[in-house]
């Protein structure tokens, strides 16, 4: 929105209306020790031309996937977005009627929500989808809350060590103060051993949380883990990659009770980490524990088809103690983009995208591992991401030199996994060409040669 400054006269009028003689009197209740007591340390004012040039130079320091060849992943992916997504989602009819916090949503937006829910249910094989949540991480936390309230267990959950490390941090933030025990199942070879997970699940466990494909790109044995959870009366929560479902089994076919995802890859750009789209689905018997909004179809008094907010069990609309969540709204515009993307792609398009990701990533992995300096860290199947180990343990230099050569080569893993400090995560989407993949491999080879010469 435009910035509108206050004139001295307007400031006096506002002060008079609240009964304060001055701004100093307005803030006199703030102790002097907490006041700055001096002007802000800001540079001299600039003219419009100079300010525009200064801001442009600052913005140029940020480089996105359009500036270099992107092999980044770990939750944020450089997938192709058809032009029709922007063309349709940016229409004024969607923007001007977008009132996400109000229960009286327009029929057009309600229909868009309903179609989104229908498409997500078809994609996942689950019974019910809500109208979306904020992002994949908070959706996973909400799924855990939903599980605890459903099975009425609040003591313990079992989380696979291969889920996104930031998702695990979110869980710790949500539940650490509440005393919930978060047991992490080991994933020493990139995936979990169901037998080791089974030893951790007991009759106090509310749910087993699995990400498949996991953070390292490998599918987990979701069906076996679901059986283990169900045998102890717990639920199975799966975090999934929406674009993997063109080639991998759907959560609903693997026994998941609640399935969530980060949905930005369905038609929304990386945009430096957000805002994104949280996907949440569940089996029908758990629908009344689902947070957020659910849009339903009905008929009006004239017998015409229309849409309503069927369920919105949140604290704004019902008694606080009965609310399932404090989620206030949904990511309407990003859910709309996902709907447009899914409708454009169709089942065949989703399959082709998944196959392209899998084939190109395996080609890249084979080529990178052919150099003696690099090897694959895990001997497990993967979808579009894989972990590369630098045998010389200098990941920072490898990624920095690749960046100078025009490649975002991957994500260093040492920040989250000290035992993988010599590894980085490489992602290959359908956008990457063979020329780009070969260029990355050549750049990594040059890094190897330079290091050898320096040694």
PDB file of C-alpha atoms in Angstrom, residues 3 8 18 62 80 126 158 205 228 296 332-333 344 358:
ATOM      1  CA  UNK A   3       2.940   5.373   2.304  1.00  0.00           C
ATOM      2  CA  UNK A   8       2.246  18.303  11.946  1.00  0.00           C
ATOM      3  CA  UNK A  18      -7.106  11.061  22.372  1.00  0.00           C
ATOM      4  CA  UNK A  62      19.824 -11.309  -4.259  1.00  0.00           C
ATOM      5  CA  UNK A  80       8.077 -25.231 -14.354  1.00  0.00           C
ATOM      6  CA  UNK A 126      -7.465 -39.401   0.660  1.00  0.00           C
ATOM      7  CA  UNK A 158       7.560 -41.005  16.923  1.00  0.00           C
ATOM      8  CA  UNK A 205       2.208 -43.077  20.968  1.00  0.00           C
ATOM      9  CA  UNK A 228       3.094 -50.618  12.916  1.00  0.00           C
ATOM     10  CA  UNK A 296     -18.891 -28.064   0.669  1.00  0.00           C
ATOM     11  CA  UNK A 332      -6.551 -18.982  -1.039  1.00  0.00           C
ATOM     12  CA  UNK A 333      -4.491 -17.525  -3.865  1.00  0.00           C
ATOM     13  CA  UNK A 344      -3.673 -27.957 -16.740  1.00  0.00           C
ATOM     14  CA  UNK A 358      13.326 -39.221 -11.731  1.00  0.00           C
TER      15      UNK A 358
END
